[in-house]
Tab-separated table of C-alpha atoms in Angstrom:
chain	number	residue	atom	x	y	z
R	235	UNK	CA	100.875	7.153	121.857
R	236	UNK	CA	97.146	7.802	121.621
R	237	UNK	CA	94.831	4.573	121.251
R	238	UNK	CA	94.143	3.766	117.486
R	239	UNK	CA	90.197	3.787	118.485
R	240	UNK	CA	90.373	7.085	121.199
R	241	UNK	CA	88.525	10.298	120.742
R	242	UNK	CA	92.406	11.946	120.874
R	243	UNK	CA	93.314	10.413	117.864
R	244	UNK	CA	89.975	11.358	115.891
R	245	UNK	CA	90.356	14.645	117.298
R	246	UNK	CA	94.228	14.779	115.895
R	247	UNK	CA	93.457	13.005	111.947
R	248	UNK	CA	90.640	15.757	111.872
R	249	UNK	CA	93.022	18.384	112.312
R	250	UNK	CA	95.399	17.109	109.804
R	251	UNK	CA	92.193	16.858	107.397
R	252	UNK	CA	91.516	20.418	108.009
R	253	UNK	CA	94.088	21.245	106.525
R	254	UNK	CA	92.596	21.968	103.378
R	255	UNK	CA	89.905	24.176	104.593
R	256	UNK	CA	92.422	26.335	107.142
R	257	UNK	CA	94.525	26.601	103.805
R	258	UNK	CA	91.339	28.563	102.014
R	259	UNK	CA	88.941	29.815	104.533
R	260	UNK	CA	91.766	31.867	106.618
R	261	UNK	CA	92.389	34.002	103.995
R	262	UNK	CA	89.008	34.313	102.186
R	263	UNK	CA	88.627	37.735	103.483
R	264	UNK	CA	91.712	39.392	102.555
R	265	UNK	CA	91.249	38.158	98.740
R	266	UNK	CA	90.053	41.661	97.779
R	267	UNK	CA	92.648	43.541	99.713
R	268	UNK	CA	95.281	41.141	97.708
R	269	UNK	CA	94.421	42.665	94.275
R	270	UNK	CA	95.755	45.981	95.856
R	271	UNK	CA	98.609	44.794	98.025
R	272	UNK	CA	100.107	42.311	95.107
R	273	UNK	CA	98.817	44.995	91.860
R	274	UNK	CA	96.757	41.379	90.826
R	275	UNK	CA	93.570	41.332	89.170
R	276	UNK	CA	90.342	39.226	90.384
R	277	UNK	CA	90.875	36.473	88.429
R	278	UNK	CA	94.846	36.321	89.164
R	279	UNK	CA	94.002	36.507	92.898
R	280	UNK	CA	91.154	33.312	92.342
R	281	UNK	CA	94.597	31.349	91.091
R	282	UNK	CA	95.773	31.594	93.884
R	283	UNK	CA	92.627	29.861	95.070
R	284	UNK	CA	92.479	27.764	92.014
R	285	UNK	CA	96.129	26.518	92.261
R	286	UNK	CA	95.958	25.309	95.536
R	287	UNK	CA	93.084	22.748	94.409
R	288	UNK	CA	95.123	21.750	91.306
R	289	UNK	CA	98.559	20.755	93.413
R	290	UNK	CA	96.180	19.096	96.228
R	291	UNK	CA	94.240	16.840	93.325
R	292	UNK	CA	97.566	15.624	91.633
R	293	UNK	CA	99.787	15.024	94.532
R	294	UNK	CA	96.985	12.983	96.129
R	295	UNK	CA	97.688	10.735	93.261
R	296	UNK	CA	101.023	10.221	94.872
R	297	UNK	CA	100.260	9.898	98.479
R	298	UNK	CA	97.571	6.832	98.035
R	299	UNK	CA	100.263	4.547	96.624
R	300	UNK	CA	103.142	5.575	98.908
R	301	UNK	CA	101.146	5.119	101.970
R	302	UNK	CA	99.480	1.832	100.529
R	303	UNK	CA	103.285	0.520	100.535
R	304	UNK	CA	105.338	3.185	102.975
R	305	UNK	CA	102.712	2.909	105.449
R	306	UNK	CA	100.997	6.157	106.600
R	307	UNK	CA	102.140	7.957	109.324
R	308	UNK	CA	105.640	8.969	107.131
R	309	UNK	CA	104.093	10.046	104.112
R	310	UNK	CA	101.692	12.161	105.863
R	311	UNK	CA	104.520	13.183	108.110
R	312	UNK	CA	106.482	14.504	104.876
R	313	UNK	CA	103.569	16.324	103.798
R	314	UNK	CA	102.870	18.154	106.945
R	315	UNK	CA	106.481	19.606	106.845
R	316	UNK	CA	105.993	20.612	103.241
R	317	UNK	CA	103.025	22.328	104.433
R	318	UNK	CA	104.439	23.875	106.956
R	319	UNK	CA	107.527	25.564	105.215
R	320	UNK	CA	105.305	26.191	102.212
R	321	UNK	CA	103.523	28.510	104.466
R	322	UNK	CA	105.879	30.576	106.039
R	323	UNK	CA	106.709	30.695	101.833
R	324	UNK	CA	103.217	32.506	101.334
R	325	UNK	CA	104.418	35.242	103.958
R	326	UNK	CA	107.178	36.291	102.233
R	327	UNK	CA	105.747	36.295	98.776
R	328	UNK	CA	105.921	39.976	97.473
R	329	UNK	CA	104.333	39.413	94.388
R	330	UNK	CA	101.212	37.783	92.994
R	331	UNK	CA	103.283	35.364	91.194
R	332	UNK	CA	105.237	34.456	94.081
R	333	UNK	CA	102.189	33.557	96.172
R	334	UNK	CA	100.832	31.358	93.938
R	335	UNK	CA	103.997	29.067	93.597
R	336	UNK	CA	103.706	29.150	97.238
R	337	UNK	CA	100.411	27.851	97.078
R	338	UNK	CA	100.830	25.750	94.963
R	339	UNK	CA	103.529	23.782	97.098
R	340	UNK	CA	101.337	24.636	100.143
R	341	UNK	CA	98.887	22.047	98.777
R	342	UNK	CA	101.265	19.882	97.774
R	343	UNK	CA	101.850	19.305	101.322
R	344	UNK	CA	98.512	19.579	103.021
R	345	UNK	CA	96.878	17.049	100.346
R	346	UNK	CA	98.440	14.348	102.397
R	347	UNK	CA	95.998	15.255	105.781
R	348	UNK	CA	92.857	14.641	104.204
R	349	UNK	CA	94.194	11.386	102.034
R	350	UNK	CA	95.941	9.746	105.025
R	351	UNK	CA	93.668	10.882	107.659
R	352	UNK	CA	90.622	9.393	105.761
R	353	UNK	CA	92.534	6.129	105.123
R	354	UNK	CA	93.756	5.515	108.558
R	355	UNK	CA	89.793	6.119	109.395
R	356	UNK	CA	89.119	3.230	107.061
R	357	UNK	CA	92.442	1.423	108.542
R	358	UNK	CA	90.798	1.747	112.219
R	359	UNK	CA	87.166	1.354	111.709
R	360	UNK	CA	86.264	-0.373	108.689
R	361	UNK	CA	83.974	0.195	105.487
R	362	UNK	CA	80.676	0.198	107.817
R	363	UNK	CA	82.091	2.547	111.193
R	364	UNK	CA	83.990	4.638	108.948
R	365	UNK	CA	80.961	6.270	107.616
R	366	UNK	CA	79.632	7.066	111.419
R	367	UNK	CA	83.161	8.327	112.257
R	368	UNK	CA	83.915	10.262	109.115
R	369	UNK	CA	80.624	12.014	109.999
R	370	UNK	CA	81.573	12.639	113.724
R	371	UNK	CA	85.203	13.831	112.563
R	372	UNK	CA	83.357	16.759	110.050
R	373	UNK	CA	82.062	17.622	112.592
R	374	UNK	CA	85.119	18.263	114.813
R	375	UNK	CA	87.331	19.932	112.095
R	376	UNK	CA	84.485	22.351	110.760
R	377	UNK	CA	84.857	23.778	113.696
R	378	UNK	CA	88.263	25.020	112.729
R	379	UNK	CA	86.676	26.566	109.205
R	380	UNK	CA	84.186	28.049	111.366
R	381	UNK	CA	86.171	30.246	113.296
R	382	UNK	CA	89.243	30.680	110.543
R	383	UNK	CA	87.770	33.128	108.349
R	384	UNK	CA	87.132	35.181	111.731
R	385	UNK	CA	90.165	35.065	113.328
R	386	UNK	CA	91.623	35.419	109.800
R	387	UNK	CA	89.388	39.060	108.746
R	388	UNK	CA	90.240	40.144	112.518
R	389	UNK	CA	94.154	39.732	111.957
R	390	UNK	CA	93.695	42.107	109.049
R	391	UNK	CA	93.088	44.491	111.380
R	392	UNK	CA	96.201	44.603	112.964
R	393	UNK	CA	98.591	42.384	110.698
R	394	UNK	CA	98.725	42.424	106.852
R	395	UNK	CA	97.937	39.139	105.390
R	396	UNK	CA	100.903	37.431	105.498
R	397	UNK	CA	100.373	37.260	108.855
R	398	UNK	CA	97.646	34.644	108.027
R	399	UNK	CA	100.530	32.349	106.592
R	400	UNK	CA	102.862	32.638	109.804
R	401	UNK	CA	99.743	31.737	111.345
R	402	UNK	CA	99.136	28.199	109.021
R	403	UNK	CA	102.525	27.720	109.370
R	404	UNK	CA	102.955	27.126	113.188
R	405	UNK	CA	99.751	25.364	112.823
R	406	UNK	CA	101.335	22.587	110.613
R	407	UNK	CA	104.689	22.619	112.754
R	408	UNK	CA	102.468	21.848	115.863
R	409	UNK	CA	100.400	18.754	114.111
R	410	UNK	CA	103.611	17.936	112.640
R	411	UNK	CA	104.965	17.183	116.026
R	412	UNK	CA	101.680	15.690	117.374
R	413	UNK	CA	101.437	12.824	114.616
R	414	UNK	CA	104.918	12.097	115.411
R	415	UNK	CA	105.207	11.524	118.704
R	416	UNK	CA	100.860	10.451	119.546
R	417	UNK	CA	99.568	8.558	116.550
R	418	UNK	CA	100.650	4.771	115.577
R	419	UNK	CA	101.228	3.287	112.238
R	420	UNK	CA	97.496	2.182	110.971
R	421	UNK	CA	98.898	0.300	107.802
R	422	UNK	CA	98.849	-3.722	108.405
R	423	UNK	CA	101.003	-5.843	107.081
R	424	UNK	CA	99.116	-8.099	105.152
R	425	UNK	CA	97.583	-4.927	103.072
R	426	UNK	CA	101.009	-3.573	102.162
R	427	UNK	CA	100.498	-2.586	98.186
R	428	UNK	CA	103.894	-2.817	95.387
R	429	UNK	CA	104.921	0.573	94.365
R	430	UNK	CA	105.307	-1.090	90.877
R	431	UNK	CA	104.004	1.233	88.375
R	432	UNK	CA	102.135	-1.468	86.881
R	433	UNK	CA	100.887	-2.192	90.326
R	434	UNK	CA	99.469	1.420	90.952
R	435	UNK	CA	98.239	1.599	87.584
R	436	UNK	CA	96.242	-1.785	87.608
R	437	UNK	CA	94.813	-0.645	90.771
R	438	UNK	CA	94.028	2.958	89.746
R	439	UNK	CA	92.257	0.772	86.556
R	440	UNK	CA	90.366	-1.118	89.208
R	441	UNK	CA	88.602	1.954	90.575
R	442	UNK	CA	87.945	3.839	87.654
R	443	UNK	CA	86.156	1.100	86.018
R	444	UNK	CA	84.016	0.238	89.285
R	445	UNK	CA	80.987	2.414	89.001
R	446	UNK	CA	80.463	1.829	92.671
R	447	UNK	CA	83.748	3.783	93.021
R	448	UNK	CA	82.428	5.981	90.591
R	449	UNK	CA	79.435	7.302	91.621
R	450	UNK	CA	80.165	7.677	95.136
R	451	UNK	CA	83.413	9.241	94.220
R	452	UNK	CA	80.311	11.634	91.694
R	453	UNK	CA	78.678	12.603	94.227
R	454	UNK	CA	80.874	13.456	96.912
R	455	UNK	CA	83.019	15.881	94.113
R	456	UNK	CA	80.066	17.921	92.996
R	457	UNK	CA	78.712	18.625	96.552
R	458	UNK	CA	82.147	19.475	97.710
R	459	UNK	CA	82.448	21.574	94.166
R	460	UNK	CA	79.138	23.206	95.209
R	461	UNK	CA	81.126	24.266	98.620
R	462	UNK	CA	84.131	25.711	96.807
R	463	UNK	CA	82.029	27.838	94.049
R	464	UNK	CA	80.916	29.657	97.196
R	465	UNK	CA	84.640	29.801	98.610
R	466	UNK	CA	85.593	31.210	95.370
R	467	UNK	CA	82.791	33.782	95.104
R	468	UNK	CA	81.614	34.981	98.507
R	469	UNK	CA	84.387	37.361	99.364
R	470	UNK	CA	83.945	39.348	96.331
R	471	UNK	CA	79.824	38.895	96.669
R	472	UNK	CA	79.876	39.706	100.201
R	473	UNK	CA	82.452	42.501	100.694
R	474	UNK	CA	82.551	44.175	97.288
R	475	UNK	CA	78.734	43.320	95.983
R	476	UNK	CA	76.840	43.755	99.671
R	477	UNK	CA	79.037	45.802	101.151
R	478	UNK	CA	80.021	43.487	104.253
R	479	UNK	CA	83.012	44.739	105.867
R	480	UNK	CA	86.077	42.470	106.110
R	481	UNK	CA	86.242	42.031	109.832
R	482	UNK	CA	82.442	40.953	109.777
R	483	UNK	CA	82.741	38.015	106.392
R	484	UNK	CA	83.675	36.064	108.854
R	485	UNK	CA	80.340	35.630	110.956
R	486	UNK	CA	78.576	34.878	107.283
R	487	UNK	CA	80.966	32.333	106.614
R	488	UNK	CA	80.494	30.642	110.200
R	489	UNK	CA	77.226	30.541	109.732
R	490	UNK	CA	77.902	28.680	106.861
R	491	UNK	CA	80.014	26.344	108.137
R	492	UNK	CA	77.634	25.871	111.320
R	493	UNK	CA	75.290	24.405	108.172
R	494	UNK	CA	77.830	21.731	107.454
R	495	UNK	CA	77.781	20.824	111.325
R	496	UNK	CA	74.543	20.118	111.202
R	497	UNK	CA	74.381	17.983	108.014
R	498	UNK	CA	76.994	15.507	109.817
R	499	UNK	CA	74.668	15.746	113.091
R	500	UNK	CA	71.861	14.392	110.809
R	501	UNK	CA	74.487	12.023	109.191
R	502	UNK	CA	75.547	10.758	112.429
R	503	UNK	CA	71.826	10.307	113.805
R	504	UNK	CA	70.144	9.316	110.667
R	505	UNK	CA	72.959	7.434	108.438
R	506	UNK	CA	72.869	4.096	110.536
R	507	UNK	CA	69.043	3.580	110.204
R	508	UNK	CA	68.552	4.910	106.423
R	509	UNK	CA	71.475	3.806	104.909
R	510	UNK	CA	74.318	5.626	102.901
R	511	UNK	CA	72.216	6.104	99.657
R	512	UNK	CA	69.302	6.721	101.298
R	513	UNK	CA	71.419	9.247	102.964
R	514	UNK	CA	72.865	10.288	99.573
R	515	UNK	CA	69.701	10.841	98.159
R	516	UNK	CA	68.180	13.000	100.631
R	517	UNK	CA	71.307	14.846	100.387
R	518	UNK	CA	71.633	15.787	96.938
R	519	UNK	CA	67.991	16.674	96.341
R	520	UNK	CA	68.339	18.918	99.061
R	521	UNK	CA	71.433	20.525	97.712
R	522	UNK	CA	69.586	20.762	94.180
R	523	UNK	CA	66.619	22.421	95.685
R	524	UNK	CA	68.896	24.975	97.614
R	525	UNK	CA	70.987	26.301	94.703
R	526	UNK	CA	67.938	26.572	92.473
R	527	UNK	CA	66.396	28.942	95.249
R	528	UNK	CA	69.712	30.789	95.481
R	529	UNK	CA	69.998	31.553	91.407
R	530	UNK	CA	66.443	31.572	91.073
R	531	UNK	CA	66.780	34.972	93.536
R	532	UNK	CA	69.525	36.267	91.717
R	533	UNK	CA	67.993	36.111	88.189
R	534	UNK	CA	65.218	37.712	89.437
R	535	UNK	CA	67.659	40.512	90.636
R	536	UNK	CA	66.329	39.903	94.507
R	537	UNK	CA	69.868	40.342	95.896
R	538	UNK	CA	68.893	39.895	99.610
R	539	UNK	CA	72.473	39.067	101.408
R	540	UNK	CA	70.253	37.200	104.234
R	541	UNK	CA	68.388	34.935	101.395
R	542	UNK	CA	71.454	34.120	99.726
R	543	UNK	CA	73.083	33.008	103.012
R	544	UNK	CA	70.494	30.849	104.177
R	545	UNK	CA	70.004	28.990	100.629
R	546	UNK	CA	73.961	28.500	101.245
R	547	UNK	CA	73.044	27.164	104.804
R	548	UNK	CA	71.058	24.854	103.451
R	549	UNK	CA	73.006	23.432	100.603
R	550	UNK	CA	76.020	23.153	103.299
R	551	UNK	CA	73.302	21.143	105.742
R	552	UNK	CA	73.017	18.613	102.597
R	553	UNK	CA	77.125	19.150	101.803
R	554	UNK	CA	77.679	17.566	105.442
R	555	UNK	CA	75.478	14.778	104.730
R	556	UNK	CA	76.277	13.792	101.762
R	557	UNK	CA	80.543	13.753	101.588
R	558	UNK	CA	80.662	11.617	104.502
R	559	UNK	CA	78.500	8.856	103.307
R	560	UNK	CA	79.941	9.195	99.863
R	561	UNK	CA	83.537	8.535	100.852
R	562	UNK	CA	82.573	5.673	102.964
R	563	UNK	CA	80.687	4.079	100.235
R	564	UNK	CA	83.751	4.897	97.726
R	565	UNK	CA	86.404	3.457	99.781
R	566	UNK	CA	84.335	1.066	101.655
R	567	UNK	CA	85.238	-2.451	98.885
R	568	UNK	CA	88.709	-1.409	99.059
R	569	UNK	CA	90.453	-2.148	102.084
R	570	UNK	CA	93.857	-3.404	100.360
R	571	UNK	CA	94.195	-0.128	98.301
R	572	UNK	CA	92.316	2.416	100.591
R	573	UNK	CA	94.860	4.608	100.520
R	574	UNK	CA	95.128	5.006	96.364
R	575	UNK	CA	91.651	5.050	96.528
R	576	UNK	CA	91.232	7.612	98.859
R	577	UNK	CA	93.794	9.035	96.495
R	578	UNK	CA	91.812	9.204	93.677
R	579	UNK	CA	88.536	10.186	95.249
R	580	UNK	CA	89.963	12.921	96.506
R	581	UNK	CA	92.065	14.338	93.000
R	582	UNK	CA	88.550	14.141	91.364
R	583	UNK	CA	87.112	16.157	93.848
R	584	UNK	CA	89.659	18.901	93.955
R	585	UNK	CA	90.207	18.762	90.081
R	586	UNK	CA	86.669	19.380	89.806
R	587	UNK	CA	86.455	21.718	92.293
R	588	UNK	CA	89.777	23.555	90.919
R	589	UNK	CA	87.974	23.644	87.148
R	590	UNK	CA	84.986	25.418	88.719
R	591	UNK	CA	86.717	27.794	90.635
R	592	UNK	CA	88.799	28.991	87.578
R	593	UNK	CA	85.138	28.983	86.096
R	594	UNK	CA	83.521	31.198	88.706
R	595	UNK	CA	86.365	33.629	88.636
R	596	UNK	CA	87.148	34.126	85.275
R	597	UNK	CA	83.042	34.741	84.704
R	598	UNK	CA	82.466	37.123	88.221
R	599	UNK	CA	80.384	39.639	86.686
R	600	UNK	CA	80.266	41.590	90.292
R	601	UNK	CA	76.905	40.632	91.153
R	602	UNK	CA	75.967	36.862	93.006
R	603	UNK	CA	74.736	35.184	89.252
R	604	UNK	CA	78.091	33.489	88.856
R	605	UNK	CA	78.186	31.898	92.431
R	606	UNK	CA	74.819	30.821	92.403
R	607	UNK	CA	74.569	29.443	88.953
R	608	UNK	CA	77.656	27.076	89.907
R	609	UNK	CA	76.099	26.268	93.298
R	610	UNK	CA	72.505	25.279	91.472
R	611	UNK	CA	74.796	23.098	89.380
R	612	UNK	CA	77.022	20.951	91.633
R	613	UNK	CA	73.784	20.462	93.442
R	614	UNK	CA	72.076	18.949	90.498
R	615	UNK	CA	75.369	16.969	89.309
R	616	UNK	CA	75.440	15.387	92.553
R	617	UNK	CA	71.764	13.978	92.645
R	618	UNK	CA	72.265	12.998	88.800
R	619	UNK	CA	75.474	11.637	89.784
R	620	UNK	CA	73.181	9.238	92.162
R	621	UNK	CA	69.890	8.691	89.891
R	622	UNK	CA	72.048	7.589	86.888
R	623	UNK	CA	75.317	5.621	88.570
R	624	UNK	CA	74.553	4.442	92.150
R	625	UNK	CA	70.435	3.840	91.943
R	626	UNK	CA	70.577	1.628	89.412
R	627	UNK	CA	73.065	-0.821	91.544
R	628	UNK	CA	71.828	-0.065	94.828
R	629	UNK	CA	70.198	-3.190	95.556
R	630	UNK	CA	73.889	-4.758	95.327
R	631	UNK	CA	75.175	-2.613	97.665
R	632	UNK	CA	75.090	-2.088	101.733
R	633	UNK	CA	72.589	-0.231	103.407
């Protein structure tokens, strides 16, 4: 067993929370080859996007009460093998309405990495470390969303793109095995919840009428909802609209990602001596500033594939210093129910996030407008989210 409090076992809940972004950023680049393979249109293919962030919001609302009373380690461990068979699923899907049941249950499963992984954070390190930590661990998984879309645009080369699935699905046998068998129980006694439905429903009350909850929880959705407008849009923007062959969306998209990296660098260096809303507001002005310049380009009809990459550079740079922080401060005066409200952090974030996807696909007009316009918004959401709900009690709250 790996030490609660070792580098192993940080490096092992991170790839459990990257679940989620394996699940989207592998097979980014063979979205447009999918509406020729399956016969699906654009906006059938974005479902398939789309329903994977609707099954990972609502099962989350599941997995926070179950592992505030089960413990956490065998909840997550049920999700990972739902994962796991829901993606050799995806491989053998032979039509478009196939693959998105498949995804659907795919995210069903891998919901339970980043709700568990985050809580046992919290478990281990508290409402004041886990900020620090959750930063550090970012950093570790976006490595794996770095190189994904890459590995996943060079498979098409030689595979089709189920091949991506077989892939996702010896991934989640592997961590399935390694939680097993490496990582402890992080659940104690004394903060075991009732599965009573009135139970889970006067604590789900709890955090939805605690606008500390709330605006964190804000804040943290709309930058992450910012990030998945570009998921949604930047394979059809980059290989249809700018011509960027599939083998190559990749590099953009690590580039990208390399943007988060760096936010949670900042977060890690700057976070303990400015504060999480300090942090939070720094953040989210940033992201507001970089979508503006991103649609501000577009409706100006400057389509310059190298602008609109670094604006998204930049709005990822605030992305990774914003979600850290927020979830800290979200789950930080909940240690008895950190799990439920981990829970419902995260549903909000991918319900939101699932909305605007359906939103940015249904409106692609072929040219970057769409994306960008969504981007610009989240941005602005997130530092409203902050003026309006969190300034206002700030002075209550840690720094």
């Amino acid at each position: 067993m790996f030490v609660p409090t070792s580098l192993a076992t940080i490096l092992l809940l991170a790839s459990v929370v990257a679940l989620g972004p394996l699940s989207t950023d592998m097979y980014l680049p063979s979205l447009p080859r999918l509406t020729d393979e399956l016969n699906a249109s654009v906006d059938q293919v974005q479902i398939t996007l789309s329903i994977f962030f609707a099954g990972f919001a609502f099962a989350q609302l599941l997995y926070g009460p179950l592992a505030d009373r089960f413990g956490r380690k065998s909840i997550l461990l049920g999700g990972l093998v739902l994962f796991t068979a829901a993606s050799f699923g995806c491989a053998t899907a032979t039509s478009i309405e196939e693959l998105i049941l498949y995804r659907f249950l795919q995210a069903l499963g891998a919901c339970g990495g980043p709700v568990l992984g985050r809580t046992m954070i919290r478990d281990i390190y508290g409402p004041t470390q886990s900020a620090r930590v959750l930063s550090m661990m970012g950093t570790i998984m976006a490595l794996a969303p770095a190189v994904a879309p890459i590995i996943g645009g060079y498979m098409l080369l030689v595979f089709n793109w189920s091949a991506i699935f077989i892939f996702l699905g010896v991934y989640g046998a592997i961590v399935t095995l390694m939680i097993f068998f490496k990582i402890r129980e992080s659940l104690q006694p004394e903060n075991v919840n009732s599965l009573r439905p009135s139970a889970i429903l006067r604590n789900y009350g709890e955090l939805i009428s605690s606008r500390v909850f709330l605006g964190y929880t804000l804040c943290c959705s709309f930058t992450f909802s910012g990030l998945f407008s570009f998921l949604s849009g930047s394979s059809f923007v980059l290989i249809d609209f700018f011509g960027v062959p599939e083998k190559n969306y990749g590099f953009y998209f690590t580039a990208v990602v390399l943007g988060y990296m760096t936010g949670t660098q900042l977060a890690q260096r700057l976070g303990p001596k400015l504060g999480i809303n300090k942090m939070l507001v720094l953040g989210t002005s940033i992201a507001t500033i970089a979508g503006g310049a991103m649609l501000s380009a577009s409706l100006l009809s400057i389509h310059n594939l190298y602008w609109l990459i670094s604006c998204q550079v930049v709005f990822m740079i605030a992305v990774g210093m914003v979600m850290p922080q927020a979830m800290a401060g979200a789950m930080g005066p909940f240690p008895k129910m950190a799990g439920t409200a981990s829970a419902l952090l995260g549903f909000t974030q991918s319900a939101i996030a699932a909305v605007v996807g359906l939103i940015v696909g249904h409106s692609h007009t072929g040219t970057p407008t769409v994306m960008a316009a969504s981007i610009a918004a989240m941005g602005t959401l997130a530092l409203l989210s902050y003026l309006i709900i969190i300034k206002p009690i700030s002075a209550n709250q840690p720094n």
